[in-house]
Every structure is written in structure tokens, then in C-alpha cells.
Short mmCIF file of C-alpha atoms (C1' of nucleotides) in Angstrom, two decimals:
data_model
loop_
_atom_site.label_atom_id
_atom_site.label_comp_id
_atom_site.label_asym_id
_atom_site.label_seq_id
_atom_site.Cartn_x
_atom_site.Cartn_y
_atom_site.Cartn_z
CA MET U 75 -0.01 -0.05 0.00
CA GLN U 76 0.97 3.54 -0.72
CA ARG U 77 2.42 5.16 2.34
CA ARG U 78 1.15 8.59 3.19
CA SER U 79 3.07 11.28 5.00
CA LYS U 80 2.43 11.79 8.78
CA ASP U 81 0.80 15.01 8.13
CA THR U 82 -1.55 13.56 5.54
CA ILE U 83 -2.71 10.97 7.95
CA SER U 84 -3.17 13.39 10.77
CA LEU U 85 -5.13 15.68 8.67
CA ALA U 86 -7.39 12.77 7.45
CA ILE U 87 -7.94 11.79 10.97
CA LEU U 88 -8.81 15.38 12.10
CA GLN U 89 -11.07 15.97 9.23
CA THR U 90 -12.89 12.70 9.56
CA THR U 91 -13.39 13.26 13.17
CA GLU U 92 -14.73 16.75 12.67
CA ALA U 93 -17.01 15.49 9.96
CA LEU U 94 -18.31 12.69 12.16
CA ALA U 95 -18.65 14.76 15.22
CA GLU U 96 -20.53 17.24 13.30
CA LYS U 97 -23.01 14.54 12.29
CA TYR U 98 -23.36 12.46 15.50
CA GLY U 99 -21.77 14.44 18.24
CA ILE U 100 -18.20 13.83 19.45
CA GLU U 101 -19.31 11.74 22.49
CA LYS U 102 -21.14 9.24 20.30
CA ILE U 103 -18.36 8.33 18.04
CA SER U 104 -15.60 5.78 18.63
CA MET U 105 -11.94 5.71 17.75
CA HIS U 106 -12.47 2.48 15.82
CA GLN U 107 -15.15 4.26 13.72
CA ILE U 108 -13.00 7.25 13.06
CA ALA U 109 -10.17 4.98 11.97
CA GLN U 110 -12.41 2.90 9.84
CA THR U 111 -14.04 6.02 8.13
CA ALA U 112 -10.52 7.58 7.61
CA GLY U 113 -9.52 4.31 6.07
CA ILE U 114 -6.61 3.62 8.36
CA GLY U 115 -5.88 0.99 10.94
CA GLN U 116 -6.41 1.20 14.62
CA GLY U 117 -2.72 1.09 15.36
CA THR U 118 -2.02 4.12 13.17
CA MET U 119 -4.85 5.87 14.93
CA TYR U 120 -3.50 5.49 18.34
CA ARG U 121 0.16 6.11 17.33
CA ARG U 122 -0.90 9.54 16.28
CA PHE U 123 -3.41 10.24 19.11
CA VAL U 124 -3.06 8.36 22.40
CA ASN U 125 -6.77 8.70 23.05
CA LYS U 126 -9.93 10.59 22.10
CA GLY U 127 -9.04 13.30 24.53
CA ALA U 128 -5.74 14.06 22.62
CA LEU U 129 -7.57 13.89 19.45
CA CYS U 130 -10.16 16.55 20.73
CA MET U 131 -7.27 18.63 22.23
CA GLU U 132 -5.74 18.85 18.61
CA LEU U 133 -9.11 19.53 17.06
CA MET U 134 -9.55 22.38 19.55
CA HIS U 135 -6.00 23.68 19.20
CA GLU U 136 -7.22 26.71 16.99
CA LYS U 137 -9.96 27.46 19.35
CA PHE U 138 -7.77 27.32 22.34
CA HIS U 139 -5.37 29.66 20.66
CA LEU U 140 -7.98 32.11 19.83
CA LEU U 141 -9.26 31.97 23.45
CA SER U 142 -5.82 32.74 24.75
CA GLU U 143 -5.47 35.56 22.41
CA HIS U 144 -8.69 37.15 23.62
CA VAL U 145 -7.63 36.69 27.17
CA ALA U 146 -4.22 38.21 26.46
CA GLN U 147 -6.15 41.19 24.87
CA ILE U 148 -8.24 41.46 28.05
CA VAL U 149 -5.12 41.62 30.36
CA LYS U 150 -3.55 44.31 28.26
CA GLN U 151 -6.66 46.63 28.54
CA PRO U 152 -6.27 49.54 30.88
CA ASN U 153 -8.92 48.26 33.34
CA THR U 154 -8.90 47.32 36.97
CA VAL U 155 -7.98 43.78 37.98
CA GLU U 156 -11.51 43.17 38.98
CA GLU U 157 -12.73 44.05 35.56
CA LYS U 158 -10.11 41.93 33.81
CA LEU U 159 -10.99 39.01 35.94
CA ILE U 160 -14.76 39.30 35.09
CA ALA U 161 -13.98 39.73 31.43
CA ILE U 162 -11.83 36.57 31.44
CA LEU U 163 -14.62 34.75 33.37
CA GLU U 164 -17.11 35.75 30.61
CA GLU U 165 -14.80 34.67 27.90
CA HIS U 166 -14.10 31.29 29.69
CA VAL U 167 -17.77 30.38 30.34
CA HIS U 168 -18.68 31.32 26.94
CA PHE U 169 -15.89 29.08 25.60
CA LEU U 170 -17.39 26.32 27.74
CA GLU U 171 -20.86 27.03 26.48
CA CYS U 172 -19.60 26.72 22.95
CA HIS U 173 -17.55 23.51 23.31
CA VAL U 174 -18.75 21.54 26.35
CA SER U 175 -18.75 18.15 24.68
CA PHE U 176 -15.30 18.51 23.43
CA ILE U 177 -13.90 19.86 26.67
CA GLU U 178 -15.69 17.14 28.56
CA THR U 179 -14.18 14.51 26.35
CA ILE U 180 -10.72 15.94 26.91
CA HIS U 181 -11.39 16.06 30.61
CA ASP U 182 -12.57 12.52 30.84
CA ALA U 183 -9.75 11.02 28.72
CA ALA U 184 -7.00 12.58 30.73
CA THR U 185 -7.19 10.49 33.86
CA CYS U 186 -5.09 11.25 36.85
CA GLU U 187 -4.04 7.72 37.30
CA GLY U 188 -2.38 6.78 34.03
CA LYS U 189 0.81 8.89 33.73
CA LYS U 190 -0.46 10.13 30.35
CA GLN U 191 -0.67 13.91 30.81
CA THR U 192 -3.39 15.00 33.08
CA PHE U 193 -5.86 17.67 31.94
CA TYR U 194 -4.32 19.96 34.47
CA GLU U 195 -0.89 19.80 32.82
CA SER U 196 -2.19 20.59 29.46
CA GLN U 197 -0.98 23.85 27.95
CA PRO U 198 -4.53 25.47 27.61
CA TYR U 199 -5.35 24.78 31.24
CA GLN U 200 -1.91 25.99 32.49
CA LEU U 201 -2.21 29.15 30.58
CA LEU U 202 -5.67 30.04 31.99
CA HIS U 203 -4.53 29.16 35.42
CA GLN U 204 -1.44 31.19 35.20
CA ILE U 205 -3.25 34.33 34.09
CA ILE U 206 -5.83 34.13 36.74
CA ARG U 207 -3.13 33.56 39.29
CA ARG U 208 -1.17 36.51 38.14
CA LEU U 209 -4.18 38.85 38.26
CA LEU U 210 -4.97 37.65 41.79
CA GLU U 211 -1.45 38.32 42.84
CA GLU U 212 -1.60 41.82 41.20
CA ALA U 213 -4.78 42.39 43.19
CA ILE U 214 -2.94 41.43 46.48
CA THR U 215 0.18 43.63 45.86
CA THR U 216 -2.09 46.52 45.07
CA LYS U 217 -4.18 45.93 48.17
CA LYS U 218 -7.21 45.52 46.27
CA ILE U 219 -7.86 42.11 48.00
CA LYS U 220 -6.62 40.40 51.10
CA PRO U 221 -3.71 37.98 50.78
CA ILE U 222 -4.84 34.53 49.62
CA GLN U 223 -3.09 31.46 48.16
CA THR U 224 -3.44 32.39 44.62
CA ASP U 225 -2.26 29.06 43.06
CA PHE U 226 -4.95 27.23 45.00
CA THR U 227 -7.67 29.86 44.25
CA ALA U 228 -7.01 29.83 40.47
CA HIS U 229 -7.36 25.92 40.39
CA THR U 230 -10.54 25.90 42.41
CA TRP U 231 -12.00 28.78 40.53
CA ILE U 232 -11.65 26.75 37.34
CA ALA U 233 -12.80 23.61 38.91
CA SER U 234 -15.93 25.24 40.21
CA ILE U 235 -17.19 25.64 36.62
CA ASN U 236 -16.03 22.24 35.22
CA PRO U 237 -17.97 20.82 32.21
CA LYS U 238 -19.85 18.26 34.26
CA ILE U 239 -21.26 20.79 36.81
CA TYR U 240 -21.72 23.29 34.09
CA LEU U 241 -23.90 20.91 32.10
CA TYR U 242 -25.94 20.02 35.17
CA LEU U 243 -26.48 23.83 36.00
CA ARG U 244 -27.46 24.68 32.37
CA LYS U 245 -29.55 21.51 31.60
CA GLU U 246 -31.04 20.41 34.75
CA LYS U 247 -31.05 23.65 36.90
CA ARG U 248 -31.97 25.67 33.79
CA TYR U 249 -29.40 28.40 34.63
CA SER U 250 -28.40 30.52 31.63
CA GLU U 251 -24.81 31.20 30.52
CA GLN U 252 -25.28 34.71 31.84
CA ASP U 253 -26.68 33.53 35.23
CA VAL U 254 -23.53 31.38 35.76
CA VAL U 255 -21.35 34.46 35.12
CA ALA U 256 -23.38 36.78 37.19
CA TYR U 257 -23.69 34.34 40.18
CA PHE U 258 -19.94 33.53 40.02
CA ILE U 259 -19.04 37.27 40.25
CA GLN U 260 -21.47 37.58 43.01
CA SER U 261 -20.27 34.75 45.06
CA PHE U 262 -16.57 34.48 44.34
CA ILE U 263 -15.26 37.74 42.88
CA ASN U 264 -17.13 40.60 44.57
CA PRO U 265 -16.58 39.36 48.14
CA LEU U 266 -12.82 39.20 47.51
CA PHE U 267 -12.54 42.90 46.52
CA ILE U 268 -12.65 45.10 49.59
CA LYS U 269 -15.03 47.94 48.96
CA MET J 79 -28.61 -24.33 40.25
CA GLN J 80 -29.74 -23.53 43.62
CA ARG J 81 -31.33 -20.03 43.70
CA ARG J 82 -30.22 -17.49 46.27
CA SER J 83 -32.42 -14.70 47.58
CA LYS J 84 -31.73 -11.16 46.26
CA ASP J 85 -30.14 -10.21 49.50
CA THR J 86 -27.72 -13.10 49.43
CA ILE J 87 -26.56 -12.15 46.02
CA SER J 88 -26.15 -8.53 46.79
CA LEU J 89 -24.28 -9.43 49.91
CA ALA J 90 -21.95 -11.72 47.98
CA ILE J 91 -21.23 -9.06 45.37
CA LEU J 92 -20.60 -6.26 47.93
CA GLN J 93 -18.28 -8.50 50.02
CA THR J 94 -16.38 -9.65 47.06
CA THR J 95 -15.96 -6.13 45.83
CA GLU J 96 -14.81 -5.00 49.17
CA ALA J 97 -12.24 -7.78 49.24
CA LEU J 98 -10.90 -7.26 45.68
CA ALA J 99 -10.85 -3.41 46.23
CA GLU J 100 -8.82 -3.97 49.35
CA LYS J 101 -6.43 -6.01 47.47
CA TYR J 102 -6.03 -4.19 44.17
CA GLY J 103 -7.74 -0.91 44.46
CA ILE J 104 -11.33 -0.19 43.25
CA GLU J 105 -10.13 1.52 40.09
CA LYS J 106 -8.18 -1.66 39.02
CA ILE J 107 -10.94 -4.19 39.28
CA SER J 108 -13.58 -4.99 36.62
CA MET J 109 -17.27 -5.81 36.89
CA HIS J 110 -16.51 -8.95 35.18
CA GLN J 111 -13.84 -9.80 37.51
CA ILE J 112 -16.24 -9.08 40.57
CA ALA J 113 -19.03 -11.37 38.97
CA GLN J 114 -16.67 -14.16 38.28
CA THR J 115 -15.10 -14.11 41.69
CA ALA J 116 -18.47 -13.90 43.40
CA GLY J 117 -19.45 -16.84 41.20
CA ILE J 118 -22.36 -15.13 39.44
CA GLY J 119 -23.04 -14.19 35.88
CA GLN J 120 -22.64 -10.90 34.19
CA GLY J 121 -26.30 -10.41 33.85
CA THR J 122 -27.08 -10.92 37.47
CA MET J 123 -24.36 -8.43 38.46
CA TYR J 124 -25.79 -5.68 36.23
CA ARG J 125 -29.39 -6.42 37.19
CA ARG J 126 -28.39 -5.65 40.72
CA PHE J 127 -25.93 -2.72 40.07
CA VAL J 128 -26.28 -0.75 36.82
CA ASN J 129 -22.58 0.08 36.87
CA LYS J 130 -19.51 0.22 38.99
CA GLY J 131 -20.59 3.65 40.36
CA ALA J 132 -23.85 2.25 41.61
CA LEU J 133 -21.86 -0.51 43.29
CA CYS J 134 -19.65 1.95 44.86
CA MET J 135 -22.49 4.05 46.09
CA GLU J 136 -24.00 1.15 47.85
CA LEU J 137 -20.64 0.19 49.21
CA MET J 138 -20.23 3.60 50.57
CA HIS J 139 -23.70 3.92 51.88
CA GLU J 140 -22.67 3.24 55.59
CA LYS J 141 -20.00 5.91 55.31
CA PHE J 142 -22.19 8.38 53.78
CA HIS J 143 -24.70 7.89 56.43
CA LEU J 144 -22.04 8.44 59.09
CA LEU J 145 -20.87 11.57 57.20
CA SER J 146 -24.36 12.94 57.19
CA GLU J 147 -24.80 12.22 60.88
CA HIS J 148 -21.53 14.09 61.62
CA VAL J 149 -22.76 17.09 59.52
CA ALA J 150 -26.25 17.00 61.25
CA GLN J 151 -24.35 17.18 64.64
CA ILE J 152 -22.24 20.13 63.44
CA VAL J 153 -25.40 21.99 62.40
CA LYS J 154 -27.02 21.42 65.69
CA GLN J 155 -23.94 22.88 67.65
CA PRO J 156 -24.46 26.33 69.11
CA ASN J 157 -21.86 27.97 66.96
CA THR J 158 -21.89 30.67 64.35
CA VAL J 159 -22.78 29.94 60.81
CA GLU J 160 -19.22 30.56 59.69
CA GLU J 161 -17.91 28.05 62.29
CA LYS J 162 -20.45 25.46 61.11
CA LEU J 163 -19.53 25.94 57.42
CA ILE J 164 -15.81 25.51 58.39
CA ALA J 165 -16.58 22.36 60.31
CA ILE J 166 -18.51 20.87 57.46
CA LEU J 167 -15.75 21.73 55.02
CA GLU J 168 -13.28 19.96 57.26
CA GLU J 169 -15.55 16.93 57.51
CA HIS J 170 -16.14 16.95 53.79
CA VAL J 171 -12.47 17.19 52.85
CA HIS J 172 -11.48 14.56 55.27
CA PHE J 173 -14.11 12.29 53.80
CA LEU J 174 -12.78 12.87 50.34
CA GLU J 175 -9.26 12.20 51.65
CA CYS J 176 -10.32 8.78 52.93
CA HIS J 177 -12.35 7.73 50.05
CA VAL J 178 -11.18 9.47 46.84
CA SER J 179 -10.99 6.43 44.71
CA PHE J 180 -14.47 5.33 45.42
CA ILE J 181 -15.92 8.79 45.06
CA GLU J 182 -14.05 9.31 41.82
CA THR J 183 -15.46 5.88 40.66
CA ILE J 184 -18.99 7.03 41.37
CA HIS J 185 -18.39 10.47 39.94
CA ASP J 186 -17.06 8.87 36.70
CA ALA J 187 -19.90 6.42 36.21
CA ALA J 188 -22.61 8.80 36.81
CA THR J 189 -22.53 10.40 33.37
CA CYS J 190 -24.69 13.43 32.52
CA GLU J 191 -25.69 12.03 29.02
CA GLY J 192 -27.20 8.68 29.89
CA LYS J 193 -30.34 9.22 31.90
CA LYS J 194 -29.18 6.96 34.55
CA GLN J 195 -29.04 9.14 37.73
CA THR J 196 -26.32 11.75 37.65
CA PHE J 197 -24.03 12.16 40.59
CA TYR J 198 -25.75 15.45 41.42
CA GLU J 199 -29.02 13.81 41.83
CA SER J 200 -27.73 11.23 44.27
CA GLN J 201 -28.95 11.42 47.84
CA PRO J 202 -25.49 12.05 49.54
CA TYR J 203 -24.81 14.97 47.01
CA GLN J 204 -28.20 16.46 47.48
CA LEU J 205 -27.86 16.25 51.25
CA LEU J 206 -24.56 17.98 51.49
CA HIS J 207 -25.82 20.64 48.92
CA GLN J 208 -28.91 21.35 50.83
CA ILE J 209 -27.17 21.93 54.15
CA ILE J 210 -24.58 24.21 52.80
CA ARG J 211 -27.32 26.17 50.91
CA ARG J 212 -29.38 26.40 54.13
CA LEU J 213 -26.42 27.71 56.22
CA LEU J 214 -25.63 30.11 53.49
CA GLU J 215 -29.30 31.43 53.58
CA GLU J 216 -29.15 31.71 57.35
CA ALA J 217 -26.08 33.67 57.06
CA ILE J 218 -27.86 36.03 54.58
CA THR J 219 -31.04 36.53 56.55
CA THR J 220 -28.96 37.31 59.72
CA LYS J 221 -26.94 39.76 57.70
CA LYS J 222 -23.63 37.80 58.20
CA ILE J 223 -23.06 38.05 54.48
CA LYS J 224 -24.29 39.92 51.53
CA PRO J 225 -27.01 38.29 49.49
CA ILE J 226 -25.77 35.67 46.91
CA GLN J 227 -27.42 32.95 44.94
CA THR J 228 -27.09 30.17 47.52
CA ASP J 229 -28.18 27.26 45.24
CA PHE J 230 -25.32 28.09 42.77
CA THR J 231 -22.76 28.82 45.37
CA ALA J 232 -23.31 25.52 47.19
CA HIS J 233 -23.03 23.64 43.94
CA THR J 234 -19.68 25.31 42.86
CA TRP J 235 -18.29 25.13 46.33
CA ILE J 236 -18.61 21.46 46.14
CA ALA J 237 -17.47 21.39 42.52
CA SER J 238 -14.36 23.34 43.47
CA ILE J 239 -13.05 20.33 45.46
CA ASN J 240 -14.12 17.49 43.25
CA PRO J 241 -12.15 14.28 43.40
CA LYS J 242 -10.11 14.93 40.14
CA ILE J 243 -8.76 18.28 41.23
CA TYR J 244 -8.33 17.19 44.87
CA LEU J 245 -6.12 14.42 43.74
CA TYR J 246 -4.13 16.74 41.45
CA LEU J 247 -3.74 19.30 44.35
CA ARG J 248 -2.70 16.54 46.84
CA LYS J 249 -0.36 14.33 44.71
CA GLU J 250 1.08 16.78 42.12
CA LYS J 251 0.91 20.04 43.83
CA ARG J 252 1.78 18.39 47.23
CA TYR J 253 -0.87 20.34 49.19
CA SER J 254 -1.96 18.52 52.49
CA GLU J 255 -5.46 17.91 53.54
CA GLN J 256 -5.16 20.77 55.88
CA ASP J 257 -3.76 23.08 53.32
CA VAL J 258 -6.86 22.53 51.15
CA VAL J 259 -9.11 23.33 54.04
CA ALA J 260 -7.21 26.43 55.07
CA TYR J 261 -6.93 27.74 51.64
CA PHE J 262 -10.57 27.25 50.90
CA ILE J 263 -11.61 29.11 54.19
CA GLN J 264 -9.25 31.88 53.09
CA SER J 265 -10.41 32.20 49.63
CA PHE J 266 -14.10 31.33 49.85
CA ILE J 267 -15.47 31.51 53.38
CA ASN J 268 -13.72 34.45 54.97
CA PRO J 269 -14.25 36.99 52.14
CA LEU J 270 -17.86 36.31 52.22
CA PHE J 271 -18.27 37.14 55.94
CA ILE J 272 -18.21 40.91 56.51
CA LYS J 273 -16.02 41.69 59.43
"C1'" DT M 271 -49.80 -33.46 42.31
"C1'" DT M 272 -49.11 -31.46 38.21
"C1'" DG M 273 -48.96 -28.17 34.67
"C1'" DA M 274 -48.36 -23.33 33.45
"C1'" DC M 275 -46.56 -19.28 34.19
"C1'" DA M 276 -43.42 -15.73 36.15
"C1'" DA M 277 -39.03 -14.58 37.88
"C1'" DG M 278 -34.37 -14.87 37.97
"C1'" DC M 279 -29.88 -16.63 36.34
"C1'" DG M 280 -25.62 -16.78 33.85
"C1'" DG M 281 -23.15 -16.91 29.83
"C1'" DA M 282 -22.85 -15.40 25.03
"C1'" DC M 283 -22.48 -11.26 22.43
"C1'" DA M 284 -21.71 -6.63 20.76
"C1'" DA M 285 -19.15 -2.57 21.00
"C1'" DC M 286 -15.40 -0.07 22.66
"C1'" DT M 287 -10.36 1.15 24.17
"C1'" DG M 288 -5.87 0.44 23.70
"C1'" DT M 289 -1.66 -2.69 22.53
"C1'" DC M 290 1.11 -5.57 19.87
"C1'" DC M 291 3.42 -7.45 15.97
"C1'" DA M 292 4.10 -9.65 11.39
"C1'" DG M 293 4.55 -7.92 7.24
"C1'" DT M 294 5.22 -4.13 3.71
"C1'" DA M 295 7.11 0.26 2.18
"C1'" DT M 296 11.14 3.39 2.46
"C1'" DT M 297 15.74 4.48 3.07
"C1'" DA M 298 20.67 3.79 3.58
"C1'" DT M 299 24.72 0.95 2.16
"C1'" DT M 300 27.87 -1.03 -0.84
"C1'" DA P 122 21.29 -2.25 -8.59
"C1'" DA P 123 20.99 -5.44 -4.88
"C1'" DT P 124 20.46 -6.07 -0.20
"C1'" DA P 125 20.30 -4.85 4.52
"C1'" DA P 126 18.39 -1.91 8.01
"C1'" DT P 127 14.66 0.97 9.56
"C1'" DA P 128 10.05 2.89 9.84
"C1'" DC P 129 5.34 2.50 9.49
"C1'" DT P 130 1.05 0.09 8.61
"C1'" DG P 131 -3.19 -2.20 9.70
"C1'" DG P 132 -5.60 -5.72 11.49
"C1'" DA P 133 -5.62 -9.15 15.19
"C1'" DC P 134 -6.15 -9.43 19.99
"C1'" DA P 135 -6.94 -8.84 24.97
"C1'" DG P 136 -9.68 -6.74 28.35
"C1'" DT P 137 -13.61 -3.60 29.42
"C1'" DT P 138 -18.67 -2.40 29.98
"C1'" DG P 139 -23.19 -3.38 29.24
"C1'" DT P 140 -27.31 -5.92 26.93
"C1'" DC P 141 -29.79 -9.91 25.64
"C1'" DC P 142 -32.01 -14.18 25.72
"C1'" DG P 143 -32.67 -19.34 26.38
"C1'" DC P 144 -32.97 -22.11 30.15
"C1'" DT P 145 -33.85 -23.24 35.10
"C1'" DT P 146 -36.12 -22.59 39.34
"C1'" DG P 147 -39.89 -21.39 42.12
"C1'" DT P 148 -44.86 -20.39 42.61
"C1'" DC P 149 -49.61 -20.82 42.32
"C1'" DA P 150 -54.00 -22.37 40.57
"C1'" DA P 151 -56.74 -26.28 39.60
#
DNA sequence: TTGACAAGCGGACAACTGTCCAGTATTATT
DNA sequence: AATAATACTGGACAGTTGTCCGCTTGTCAA
């Protein structure tokens, strides 16, 4: 059989996945199905993407990049730390709203046990975490908020709106995207900032 | 074959699971393996427990009950709302510390998609959520904190220390159980209470 | 007591993830 | 150009979860 280049194969996989995900939803399709549809073997599939999470991660690469650019923009603006944090929150929640299934898939695949990279060590997560942490630190040094453990706080902030709970709040509890943002500000951001 | 009563079978499954989990860790053993060791068929297994999560839930029943009794005790104590919330947090984190693998298994098995009960609709979760919500409401009516959406806040508080992030903070970030409690108080509880 | 009917059992099965390896295509060597 | 070394492929395979169904066991009415 004619051998294709690495890139050709990756591209074929990614395009096939995108098409199938569009049609059936990413959570409904299997690695096997993708491989078969793309006309490659199971082994080739897994050599390129260790699991569905990694595949989704690559599929989302573009979008993550866009998100991080937005966030970088926000940080550059001449606003208060509080305003920046709120803007990032809005951006983050909206991103979740648009791509829950994909993010959930990535989340699920990256188990803590297997030493394959955890979700928390992925570049997009680290980036978001770092930016929140830095803003919190800035808020502390400028006496806008009382000292807190910023690393911990950034992690738990992100965890508090993880894909699973977000879906529950949206679908079962019927909160809107805007509700989630507003309540988060009310409960987590406002109280920190001493008025 | 001699037919056993429902209870006998359930007991056999639970005991087998406990023994195997003790030996290999709950995350390493499969439903098939449990069924085989218990000397029953796959079908019987799944008729009694829809998945590993449900099995773990039943296995943890006793412990959940104990936890909820502790929490009930805490609520009854003649302390301030803030003190009660902190005591519950300590109890909750300690519970997580002791039973992470089981709770993670329950968490993972209860997917949002399949209409099988979600984790968030399980009795133990609902109970914990309700108690936190009520304490927050009490704090609002007694003017200890500014008004917030208590339902949302209780959900996100619990989500912020979910098993996955907890394991990450403990194992990778090397935070201690006490660190997690202390930082949570610092970042989420203290700021709410107006001094 | 017996026959019919309901309930429950357990293994076969289908679908999935992830690994492995025999064989084929490509590249390097002489 | 021939051959040896290397890299890559795809499908077979093992181990999972979860479902299904033929058969067995117990129950109840006549």
C-alpha cells in the first residue's frame, strides 16, 4: 500500500473526526469508527493520538489559541484587575458553553491515574490558570484584596465551573450562561474585593 | 442451580467487591472480575448494580450515612454559621481524603448524558448541597453575608473540590489535606463574611 | 400433584479502548 | 542495482462495559 506522510494521515484523521462529530456528536463516535471511516488501521490511529482526549485537544487547538489571544487582549486593556477577571470569566464560560462536549471529552480522557498527561498539565489549562493567578497576585500587591493562596484559588475557581457541573447547572437547573457568570461574580469575585 | 435470595446475592457482590478493592484498589478491578469471583453471571451483576458507580455508592452507603450524621451534629451545635460551614468543610475534605478512589469511581460512572441518575441527583450529594445552601441562607437573613445565589454557590463550592482536582492538588501540587481546608476558608469563606 | 406461568440466572454477544506485531514500504549502504 | 536496516502500517487481540435471551427454578391455581 502507498504510504502517506504523517501530516496527511493526521489531517485525514482530524477531518474525519470533525465530520463525524458534526454529524453524530463527539461523544457518540468511537476511535474505531473514526479510523475505519478515515480508512486507516487502529494502530495508526493510536500512534498519532493516544486517546480521544488527545484527538479533541488537537481539534480544539485553533480555538484554544483564539481564546488565549482574547484573554491576552483583556489583560492588556487599561482596566482594573477586577474588571479583567470578570472579562476573563465571561470569555471562559462562553468558551465552555460553545464547546462543552469537546472539553468534557478531553477532561474525561485525561485520567489522573495513568501517567499520560493530566488535563491540568495541558497547555491551555496551565495558561488560563497562570493568568488568573497573576491577576490575583496583582490584586494582592495593590491591596485590592486580602492575601490569599493564589495558586489554589485559581485552580479551584476553574474547577468550580468544570464541564460536568456546568452541564448540570445549564440543563437540569436551567441556569443561563449569563446566570452562571453573574452568580460567580457575586459569590467569588465581589466578596474578595474590599469595597 | 440453587437459587439464592436477592439479599444473598447483593451481599456476595458487595463483600467480593470490598475484598478485591482492598487487594487491588477499586479502580483496578472490573465488573466482570467481581462477578466471576463472586461466582455469578454478568447479567445478574448488572441487574443488581447498573454500573460500578452504583456498586460503589452502595458500598459507601454506611460511610455516607455516618458523614451525614456528623454534619447534622455540626449543624445542631451552638456555633456561628461561619464556624459550622468550616466544620462541614473539614468533615467533607476529610471524607474525600479517605475515600477518593471510591468517590471518583461514582463520579465517573454517573455520566450526565445517559439518563441513569447523575451524581448530582444522588442522595448524598443532594444532602450536602442542601445543608450548605441552608447555612448560607441563614447567613444572609442574619446579615452575616451579603445576598448571593445560595443554590449556585453551594454547587460550585462542592465542585471546586471535586475528586479529580483534589487528587491533583494533593499528589502533584503536594498540598496537604489541611492546606486545602485552610486555603478554601481563606479564599471562599472568609471573604463572604463581612467583618 | 401437576402443569403453566413468572421470575431470575448466567453466559454469549456486541461495541469499545488500547496494545502488539508480522509484514510491507522506504531509506541507507555497498 | 541489490541488499540490509529501519520505519510505518493495519488488523488481530486482549480486556472492558453493558445488553440480551434461552434455560432453570420457584410459585400458584386447579
